[in-house]
Coordinates of C-alpha atoms (C1' of nucleotides) in Angstrom, one line a residue:
Chain A
M1 CA -141.8 -191.6 126.6
K2 CA -144.8 -190.2 128.4
N3 CA -148.3 -191.5 128.1
T4 CA -150.1 -188.4 126.8
T5 CA -153.1 -188.4 124.5
S6 CA -153.7 -191.7 122.7
A7 CA -151.9 -194.9 123.7
K8 CA -154.1 -197.5 125.2
K9 CA -151.2 -199.4 126.6
R10 CA -151.5 -201.2 129.9
S11 CA -150.2 -199.1 132.8
P12 CA -149.1 -201.2 135.7
G13 CA -148.0 -198.1 137.7
R14 CA -149.9 -195.9 140.0
P15 CA -153.3 -195.0 138.6
R16 CA -154.3 -191.5 137.8
S17 CA -156.1 -189.8 140.6
F18 CA -158.3 -187.6 138.4
D19 CA -160.7 -188.1 135.5
R20 CA -158.8 -187.1 132.4
Q21 CA -161.9 -186.4 130.3
A22 CA -163.5 -184.3 133.1
A23 CA -160.2 -182.4 133.5
L24 CA -160.1 -181.8 129.8
E25 CA -163.6 -180.5 129.9
T26 CA -162.7 -178.1 132.7
A27 CA -159.7 -176.9 130.8
M28 CA -161.9 -176.3 127.7
K29 CA -164.3 -174.2 129.7
T30 CA -161.4 -172.2 131.3
F31 CA -159.9 -171.5 127.9
W32 CA -163.3 -170.7 126.6
A33 CA -163.9 -168.1 129.3
Q34 CA -160.4 -166.6 129.4
G35 CA -158.8 -167.2 126.0
Y36 CA -155.8 -169.2 125.0
E37 CA -152.8 -167.0 125.9
T38 CA -154.5 -165.2 128.7
T39 CA -155.2 -168.4 130.5
S40 CA -152.2 -169.5 132.6
I41 CA -151.2 -172.9 133.6
S42 CA -151.9 -171.9 137.2
D43 CA -155.4 -170.9 136.2
L44 CA -155.9 -174.3 134.6
S45 CA -154.3 -176.1 137.6
R46 CA -156.7 -174.3 140.0
A47 CA -159.8 -174.9 137.9
M48 CA -158.9 -178.6 137.1
G49 CA -158.0 -179.3 140.7
I50 CA -154.7 -180.9 139.7
N51 CA -151.1 -179.7 140.0
A52 CA -149.2 -178.3 137.1
P53 CA -146.9 -181.4 136.6
A54 CA -150.0 -183.6 136.3
I55 CA -151.3 -181.4 133.5
Y56 CA -148.0 -181.7 131.6
S57 CA -147.9 -185.5 132.1
A58 CA -151.5 -186.0 131.0
F59 CA -151.8 -183.5 128.2
G60 CA -148.3 -182.4 127.1
D61 CA -147.8 -178.7 127.1
K62 CA -150.2 -175.8 127.1
K63 CA -150.5 -175.7 123.3
Q64 CA -151.4 -179.4 123.0
L65 CA -153.9 -179.1 125.8
F66 CA -155.6 -176.2 124.1
L67 CA -155.7 -178.0 120.8
E68 CA -157.2 -181.1 122.4
A69 CA -159.8 -178.8 124.2
M70 CA -160.5 -177.3 120.8
R71 CA -161.2 -180.7 119.3
L72 CA -163.5 -181.5 122.2
Y73 CA -165.2 -178.2 121.6
L74 CA -165.7 -178.9 117.9
G75 CA -166.9 -182.4 118.3
D76 CA -166.7 -184.9 115.4
P77 CA -165.7 -182.9 112.3
Q78 CA -167.1 -185.5 110.0
S79 CA -170.6 -185.3 111.5
Q80 CA -170.7 -181.6 110.7
A81 CA -169.6 -182.2 107.2
E82 CA -172.2 -184.9 106.8
A83 CA -174.9 -182.6 108.3
I84 CA -174.1 -179.9 105.8
A85 CA -173.9 -182.2 102.9
G86 CA -176.9 -184.1 103.9
A87 CA -179.2 -181.1 104.5
A88 CA -182.2 -180.7 102.2
S89 CA -180.8 -177.5 100.9
A90 CA -177.9 -175.1 101.4
R91 CA -180.4 -172.8 103.2
E92 CA -181.3 -175.5 105.6
A93 CA -177.6 -176.3 106.2
A94 CA -177.0 -172.6 106.9
A95 CA -180.0 -172.5 109.3
M96 CA -178.6 -175.5 111.0
V97 CA -175.1 -174.0 111.4
L98 CA -176.6 -170.7 112.7
A99 CA -179.0 -172.4 115.2
N100 CA -176.1 -174.6 116.4
A101 CA -174.0 -171.5 116.9
V102 CA -176.8 -169.8 118.9
R103 CA -177.1 -172.9 121.1
T104 CA -173.4 -173.3 121.6
F105 CA -172.7 -169.6 122.3
T106 CA -175.5 -169.1 124.8
G107 CA -175.3 -172.3 126.7
E108 CA -176.1 -172.3 130.4
D109 CA -173.2 -174.5 131.6
T110 CA -170.5 -173.0 129.3
P111 CA -169.0 -169.6 128.8
K112 CA -170.7 -167.3 126.3
G113 CA -169.4 -166.9 122.8
C114 CA -167.1 -169.1 120.7
L115 CA -164.1 -170.7 122.2
I116 CA -162.2 -170.3 118.9
G117 CA -163.6 -167.0 117.7
T118 CA -163.0 -165.1 120.9
G119 CA -160.5 -167.2 122.8
L120 CA -158.2 -167.2 119.8
A121 CA -159.1 -163.8 118.3
T122 CA -155.7 -162.3 118.8
G123 CA -152.4 -162.7 120.6
S124 CA -148.7 -162.6 120.4
P125 CA -146.7 -163.8 117.4
A126 CA -145.6 -166.8 119.5
A127 CA -149.1 -168.2 119.3
A128 CA -149.6 -167.5 115.6
D129 CA -149.6 -171.3 114.8
V130 CA -152.5 -171.9 117.2
R131 CA -154.5 -169.0 115.8
A132 CA -153.9 -170.5 112.4
E133 CA -155.6 -173.7 113.6
G134 CA -158.6 -171.6 114.6
A135 CA -158.7 -169.9 111.2
A136 CA -158.5 -173.2 109.5
T137 CA -161.7 -174.4 111.2
R138 CA -163.5 -171.3 110.0
A139 CA -162.1 -171.8 106.5
A140 CA -163.3 -175.5 106.6
L141 CA -166.8 -174.4 107.5
E142 CA -166.8 -171.8 104.7
A143 CA -165.6 -174.4 102.2
L144 CA -168.3 -176.9 103.3
L145 CA -170.9 -174.2 102.9
T146 CA -169.6 -173.0 99.6
S147 CA -169.6 -176.5 98.0
R148 CA -173.1 -177.1 99.4
I149 CA -174.3 -173.8 97.8
E150 CA -172.7 -174.7 94.5
R151 CA -174.6 -178.0 94.7
D152 CA -177.8 -176.2 95.1
K153 CA -177.0 -174.0 92.1
T154 CA -176.5 -176.9 89.8
G155 CA -179.4 -178.7 91.4
G156 CA -181.7 -175.8 90.6
L157 CA -182.4 -174.8 94.2
L158 CA -180.5 -171.5 93.9
P159 CA -180.1 -169.0 91.0
V160 CA -177.1 -169.8 88.9
D161 CA -175.7 -166.3 89.4
T162 CA -175.6 -166.8 93.2
D163 CA -172.2 -165.9 94.6
A164 CA -171.5 -169.0 96.6
G165 CA -168.4 -167.5 98.3
T166 CA -170.2 -164.4 99.5
L167 CA -173.1 -166.4 100.7
A168 CA -170.9 -168.8 102.7
A169 CA -168.9 -165.9 104.0
L170 CA -172.2 -164.3 105.1
V171 CA -173.0 -167.3 107.3
S172 CA -169.5 -167.5 108.7
C173 CA -169.6 -163.7 109.4
T174 CA -172.9 -164.1 111.2
V175 CA -171.6 -166.9 113.3
Q176 CA -168.5 -164.9 114.3
G177 CA -170.7 -161.9 115.0
F178 CA -172.8 -164.1 117.3
S179 CA -169.8 -164.9 119.3
T180 CA -169.2 -161.2 120.3
L181 CA -172.9 -160.5 120.8
A182 CA -173.3 -163.5 123.0
R183 CA -170.3 -162.6 125.0
D184 CA -171.8 -159.1 125.5
G185 CA -174.8 -160.8 127.0
A186 CA -177.2 -161.1 124.0
P187 CA -179.9 -163.8 124.7
A188 CA -180.4 -166.8 122.4
A189 CA -183.7 -165.3 121.1
R190 CA -182.0 -162.2 119.9
L191 CA -179.3 -164.2 118.0
Q192 CA -181.9 -166.5 116.5
A193 CA -183.9 -163.4 115.4
I194 CA -180.7 -162.2 113.6
A195 CA -180.3 -165.7 112.0
D196 CA -183.9 -165.7 110.8
F197 CA -183.3 -162.3 109.3
V198 CA -180.3 -163.4 107.4
L199 CA -182.0 -166.6 106.2
R200 CA -185.0 -164.5 105.1
G201 CA -182.7 -162.9 102.5
W202 CA -181.5 -166.2 101.2
P203 CA -181.6 -166.2 97.4
E204 CA -184.5 -168.0 95.8
I205 CA -185.4 -169.3 92.3
E206 CA -188.0 -166.9 91.0
G207 CA -191.5 -167.8 92.1
E208 CA -190.6 -170.3 94.7
G209 CA -191.6 -169.1 98.1
V210 CA -189.9 -170.5 101.1
D211 CA -191.3 -171.1 104.6
A212 CA -188.6 -169.5 106.7
E213 CA -190.2 -170.8 109.9
A214 CA -190.0 -174.4 108.7
V215 CA -186.4 -173.9 107.9
R216 CA -185.7 -172.6 111.3
R217 CA -187.5 -175.6 113.0
A218 CA -185.4 -177.9 110.8
G219 CA -182.3 -176.3 112.3
D220 CA -183.3 -177.2 115.8
S221 CA -183.0 -180.9 115.0
Chain B
M1 CA -147.3 -135.1 140.1
K2 CA -146.5 -136.3 136.6
N3 CA -147.6 -134.6 133.4
T4 CA -149.6 -137.4 131.7
T5 CA -152.5 -137.0 129.4
S6 CA -154.2 -133.6 129.6
A7 CA -152.6 -130.7 131.5
K8 CA -151.5 -127.9 129.2
K9 CA -149.3 -126.4 132.0
R10 CA -146.1 -124.8 131.0
S11 CA -143.1 -127.2 131.3
P12 CA -139.9 -125.3 131.7
G13 CA -137.9 -128.5 131.9
R14 CA -136.3 -130.7 129.3
P15 CA -138.6 -131.2 126.3
R16 CA -139.8 -134.7 125.3
S17 CA -137.5 -136.3 122.7
F18 CA -140.3 -138.2 120.9
D19 CA -143.6 -137.2 119.3
R20 CA -146.3 -138.2 121.8
Q21 CA -149.0 -138.5 119.1
A22 CA -146.9 -140.6 116.8
A23 CA -146.0 -142.8 119.8
L24 CA -149.6 -143.2 120.7
E25 CA -150.4 -144.2 117.1
T26 CA -147.7 -146.8 117.1
A27 CA -149.1 -148.1 120.4
M28 CA -152.5 -148.3 118.9
K29 CA -151.3 -150.4 116.0
T30 CA -149.4 -152.7 118.3
F31 CA -152.4 -153.3 120.5
W32 CA -154.5 -153.6 117.3
A33 CA -152.2 -156.4 116.0
Q34 CA -151.6 -158.2 119.2
G35 CA -154.5 -157.5 121.6
Y36 CA -154.5 -155.8 124.9
E37 CA -153.3 -158.3 127.4
T38 CA -151.1 -160.2 124.9
T39 CA -149.1 -157.0 124.2
S40 CA -146.4 -156.4 126.7
I41 CA -144.8 -153.2 127.7
S42 CA -141.6 -154.4 126.2
D43 CA -143.4 -155.0 122.9
L44 CA -144.7 -151.4 123.0
S45 CA -141.4 -150.1 124.0
R46 CA -139.7 -151.7 121.1
A47 CA -142.4 -150.7 118.6
M48 CA -142.6 -147.1 119.9
G49 CA -138.8 -146.7 120.0
I50 CA -138.9 -145.4 123.6
N51 CA -137.9 -147.0 126.9
A52 CA -140.5 -148.3 129.3
P53 CA -140.1 -145.4 131.8
A54 CA -140.9 -142.9 129.1
I55 CA -144.1 -144.7 128.3
Y56 CA -145.2 -144.6 132.0
S57 CA -144.3 -140.9 132.3
A58 CA -146.1 -140.0 129.1
F59 CA -149.2 -142.2 129.2
G60 CA -149.6 -143.6 132.7
D61 CA -149.9 -147.4 133.0
K62 CA -150.7 -149.9 130.4
K63 CA -154.4 -149.7 130.9
Q64 CA -154.5 -145.9 130.4
L65 CA -152.4 -146.2 127.3
F66 CA -154.7 -148.7 125.8
L67 CA -157.8 -146.7 126.6
E68 CA -156.2 -143.6 125.0
A69 CA -155.3 -145.8 122.0
M70 CA -158.9 -146.9 121.9
R71 CA -160.1 -143.3 121.9
L72 CA -157.8 -142.5 119.0
Y73 CA -159.0 -145.6 117.2
L74 CA -162.7 -144.6 117.6
G75 CA -162.2 -141.0 116.6
D76 CA -164.7 -138.4 117.7
P77 CA -167.7 -140.2 119.2
Q78 CA -169.9 -137.2 118.5
S79 CA -169.3 -137.3 114.8
Q80 CA -170.4 -140.9 114.6
A81 CA -173.6 -140.1 116.5
E82 CA -174.2 -137.2 114.2
A83 CA -173.6 -139.2 111.1
I84 CA -176.1 -141.9 112.2
A85 CA -178.7 -139.4 113.3
G86 CA -178.1 -137.2 110.2
A87 CA -178.3 -140.0 107.6
A88 CA -181.3 -139.9 105.2
S89 CA -182.5 -143.2 106.6
A90 CA -181.6 -145.9 109.1
R91 CA -180.7 -148.0 106.1
E92 CA -178.3 -145.4 104.9
A93 CA -176.9 -145.1 108.4
A94 CA -176.4 -148.9 108.5
A95 CA -174.7 -148.8 105.1
M96 CA -172.4 -146.1 106.3
V97 CA -171.5 -148.0 109.5
L98 CA -170.8 -151.2 107.5
A99 CA -168.8 -149.5 104.8
N100 CA -166.8 -147.7 107.5
A101 CA -166.1 -151.0 109.2
V102 CA -165.0 -152.5 105.9
R103 CA -162.6 -149.7 105.3
T104 CA -161.2 -149.7 108.9
F105 CA -160.8 -153.5 109.1
T106 CA -159.0 -153.9 105.8
G107 CA -156.8 -150.8 105.7
E108 CA -153.4 -151.1 104.2
D109 CA -151.4 -149.3 106.9
T110 CA -153.1 -150.9 109.9
P111 CA -153.7 -154.4 111.2
K112 CA -156.7 -156.3 110.0
G113 CA -159.9 -156.5 111.9
C114 CA -161.2 -154.4 114.8
L115 CA -158.9 -153.2 117.6
I116 CA -161.7 -153.5 120.1
G117 CA -163.5 -156.6 118.8
T118 CA -160.5 -158.8 118.5
G119 CA -157.9 -157.1 120.7
L120 CA -160.3 -157.1 123.5
A121 CA -162.3 -160.2 122.7
T122 CA -161.3 -162.1 125.8
G123 CA -158.8 -162.2 128.6
S124 CA -158.2 -162.7 132.3
P125 CA -160.6 -161.4 135.0
A126 CA -158.0 -158.8 135.8
A127 CA -158.8 -157.0 132.6
A128 CA -162.6 -157.3 132.8
D129 CA -163.0 -153.5 133.3
V130 CA -161.1 -152.8 130.1
R131 CA -163.3 -155.3 128.2
A132 CA -166.3 -153.6 129.6
E133 CA -165.2 -150.4 127.9
G134 CA -165.1 -152.2 124.6
A135 CA -168.5 -153.7 125.2
A136 CA -169.8 -150.3 126.0
T137 CA -168.7 -148.9 122.7
R138 CA -170.6 -151.7 120.9
A139 CA -173.7 -151.1 123.1
A140 CA -173.4 -147.4 122.2
L141 CA -173.4 -148.1 118.5
E142 CA -176.4 -150.5 118.9
A143 CA -178.3 -147.8 120.9
L144 CA -177.6 -145.2 118.2
L145 CA -178.8 -147.5 115.5
T146 CA -181.9 -148.6 117.5
S147 CA -183.0 -145.1 118.0
R148 CA -182.4 -144.2 114.3
I149 CA -184.5 -147.2 113.3
E150 CA -187.3 -146.2 115.7
R151 CA -187.2 -142.8 114.1
D152 CA -187.7 -144.3 110.7
K153 CA -190.6 -146.3 112.0
T154 CA -192.4 -143.2 113.2
G155 CA -191.3 -141.3 110.1
G156 CA -192.9 -143.9 107.8
L157 CA -189.7 -145.1 106.3
L158 CA -189.9 -148.5 108.0
P159 CA -192.8 -150.9 108.8
V160 CA -194.2 -150.2 112.2
D161 CA -193.7 -153.8 113.2
T162 CA -190.0 -153.7 112.5
D163 CA -188.0 -155.1 115.4
A164 CA -185.5 -152.2 115.9
G165 CA -183.4 -154.1 118.4
T166 CA -182.9 -157.0 116.2
L167 CA -182.1 -154.9 113.2
A168 CA -179.6 -152.9 115.1
A169 CA -178.1 -156.1 116.5
L170 CA -177.9 -157.4 113.0
V171 CA -175.7 -154.5 111.9
S172 CA -173.5 -154.8 115.0
C173 CA -173.3 -158.6 114.5
T174 CA -172.2 -158.1 110.9
V175 CA -169.5 -155.5 111.9
Q176 CA -168.1 -157.9 114.5
G177 CA -168.2 -160.7 112.0
F178 CA -166.3 -158.5 109.6
S179 CA -163.5 -158.2 112.2
T180 CA -162.8 -162.0 112.3
L181 CA -163.2 -162.4 108.5
A182 CA -160.8 -159.5 107.9
R183 CA -158.3 -160.9 110.3
D184 CA -158.6 -164.2 108.4
G185 CA -157.6 -162.3 105.2
A186 CA -160.9 -161.6 103.6
P187 CA -160.5 -158.7 101.1
A188 CA -162.6 -155.6 101.3
A189 CA -164.7 -156.5 98.3
R190 CA -165.9 -159.7 100.0
L191 CA -166.9 -157.9 103.2
Q192 CA -168.7 -155.2 101.1
A193 CA -170.5 -157.9 99.3
I194 CA -171.7 -159.3 102.6
A195 CA -172.8 -155.8 103.7
D196 CA -174.7 -155.4 100.4
F197 CA -176.4 -158.7 101.0
V198 CA -177.5 -157.7 104.5
L199 CA -178.7 -154.3 103.3
R200 CA -180.7 -155.9 100.5
G201 CA -182.8 -157.6 103.2
W202 CA -183.5 -154.3 105.0
P203 CA -187.3 -154.0 105.7
E204 CA -189.3 -151.7 103.4
I205 CA -192.7 -150.2 103.3
E206 CA -194.7 -152.2 100.9
G207 CA -194.4 -151.0 97.3
E208 CA -191.4 -148.7 97.9
G209 CA -188.4 -150.1 96.1
V210 CA -185.0 -149.1 97.2
D211 CA -181.9 -148.6 95.1
A212 CA -179.4 -150.6 97.1
E213 CA -176.5 -149.4 95.0
A214 CA -177.2 -145.8 95.8
V215 CA -177.4 -146.6 99.4
R216 CA -174.0 -148.2 99.2
R217 CA -172.5 -145.2 97.4
A218 CA -173.9 -143.0 100.1
G219 CA -171.9 -145.0 102.7
D220 CA -168.6 -144.1 101.0
S221 CA -169.2 -140.5 101.9
Chain C
dG1 C1' -142.5 -208.8 150.2
dA2 C1' -139.2 -207.1 146.4
dC3 C1' -139.5 -205.1 141.9
dA4 C1' -140.8 -202.3 137.9
dT5 C1' -143.6 -198.7 136.5
dT6 C1' -146.3 -194.8 136.8
dT7 C1' -148.3 -190.9 139.0
dA8 C1' -148.5 -187.1 142.8
dC9 C1' -146.5 -183.2 144.8
dG10 C1' -143.4 -179.7 146.6
dA11 C1' -139.9 -177.0 145.0
dG12 C1' -137.5 -174.6 141.8
dC13 C1' -135.8 -173.5 136.8
dG14 C1' -134.8 -169.2 133.8
dA15 C1' -137.5 -165.9 131.5
dT16 C1' -140.7 -162.4 131.3
dC17 C1' -144.4 -159.7 133.3
dA18 C1' -145.9 -154.5 134.7
dT19 C1' -143.9 -151.1 137.2
dT20 C1' -140.6 -148.1 139.5
dA21 C1' -136.3 -146.1 142.0
dT22 C1' -132.2 -143.8 140.7
dG23 C1' -129.2 -140.6 139.1
dA24 C1' -127.2 -138.4 135.2
dA25 C1' -128.2 -135.4 131.2
dA26 C1' -130.6 -131.6 129.0
dA27 C1' -133.3 -127.8 128.3
dA28 C1' -135.6 -123.3 130.1
dC29 C1' -135.2 -119.4 133.2
dA30 C1' -132.6 -116.4 136.2
Chain D
dT1 C1' -123.2 -119.4 135.0
dG2 C1' -126.3 -121.3 138.3
dT3 C1' -130.7 -123.1 139.4
dT4 C1' -134.7 -125.4 138.5
dT5 C1' -137.4 -128.6 136.2
dT6 C1' -138.2 -132.3 133.4
dT7 C1' -136.7 -136.3 130.7
dC8 C1' -133.5 -139.6 130.0
dA9 C1' -131.4 -144.5 130.3
dT10 C1' -130.0 -148.1 133.5
dA11 C1' -131.2 -151.3 136.5
dA12 C1' -133.9 -153.5 139.6
dT13 C1' -138.4 -154.5 142.1
dG14 C1' -141.6 -158.6 143.3
dA15 C1' -144.8 -161.4 140.8
dT16 C1' -146.0 -164.5 137.5
dC17 C1' -145.0 -167.0 133.3
dG18 C1' -144.5 -172.0 131.1
dC19 C1' -142.2 -175.8 132.4
dT20 C1' -139.4 -179.6 134.9
dC21 C1' -136.6 -182.1 138.5
dG22 C1' -136.5 -185.1 142.5
dT23 C1' -138.7 -187.9 145.6
dA24 C1' -142.6 -190.2 147.8
dA25 C1' -146.7 -192.9 147.0
dA26 C1' -149.5 -196.3 144.7
dT27 C1' -150.4 -199.9 141.6
dG28 C1' -149.5 -204.8 138.9
dT29 C1' -146.3 -208.6 138.6
dC30 C1' -143.1 -211.7 140.5

DNA sequence: GACATTTACGAGCGATCATTATGAAAAACA
DNA sequence: TGTTTTTCATAATGATCGCTCGTAAATGTC
């Protein structure tokens, strides 16, 4: 029985010589830059500064390490759900999601683009289950947005004939597009300009103008 | 000196036992489904039905084979340039590009998504040059769209304060987003609905209404 | 200091990677 | 038929893949 992820048990043996969290963060960035299957254990070992056996004893195998890196990348899933549900409108929620993607994909200290979108875009059939995890996070985001949009429809903030699925897919589509554009070197300002453009076309109840700039500011939170 | 890609020289020796074009098409689909680096020569050999040495003698190495598959995937680059330049408006050009992406990414007989966008999304530093080729095709599309938009601005079809770069990036962003959504299983109708939504927000000269449906039909060519 | 426990590290596991040397087989030309 | 030319299939190249074994080192407890 190895002591891998959880387990707060006392360990009277030799202490670990590296910071597990820091090593995980380095692994995340390495996967982020190179992709899941195209990052080798020896790549990770070199970047993390620890030998291969130490990786296995601390994180399990390559798949488990990636999944843990993915969870670190995604942060608390509940906070995202609450942010979307708690936004003043679906449009504000979308603005938040897009602004967050811009920030994440163009960070200075991290690789460009989306760890999941690009690092898990494709690969061999052997890694199909890991890719399915990535697709599940996208589906979860779309589901959250869809229900938030439906709530706006019943709440009178959106026309009742709004196609919630399409609108949610539009946001997801834009986020995924950001990933490729960011990886190609697009600056944050350009991505944000695209986000503003998309939000400008957000459906409205007739007669109610919306201050797009205010919505954008709200997304910076 | 092997007889690889071009070279129409007479070959008095034993004729090839397989259809080079059909083999290339199979290689394209294999790369399309599995990605560049994550597709092995043995994967290709199995799919193409020919042994590894035959691949090398007919196509060169793996990189050359992928690049040739990429050219087959992209089709004639001049025809795309002419289609964008020859469209009645930048908006129609964008509609065409988007509709074409929808068709290509959701085809029945081909893998879902974009060969270049997903198959070349990420990878090891050793394949950076191949990824650069993929990024170059995206940059070329954006450049074509940007100049088409600029032409519409001077031609009075678009407001003079239109940000051509952002608008072109929006189209490219949407196309790249389509790739991920299609790979996740989104049907063509959903992608087309997103495209329609994006096109509905296309800038207009004040007072000139645009029939979005007619623009969409034009994209079906 | 002996003991139990845990980690660190070098070495090595079989499998697969992209690629090629080899030589027999087959077709075209003489 | 003989020669030339090219392709064919088999097999092997060294390198790297993900992963693990064995042993030394470092801790807490006795």
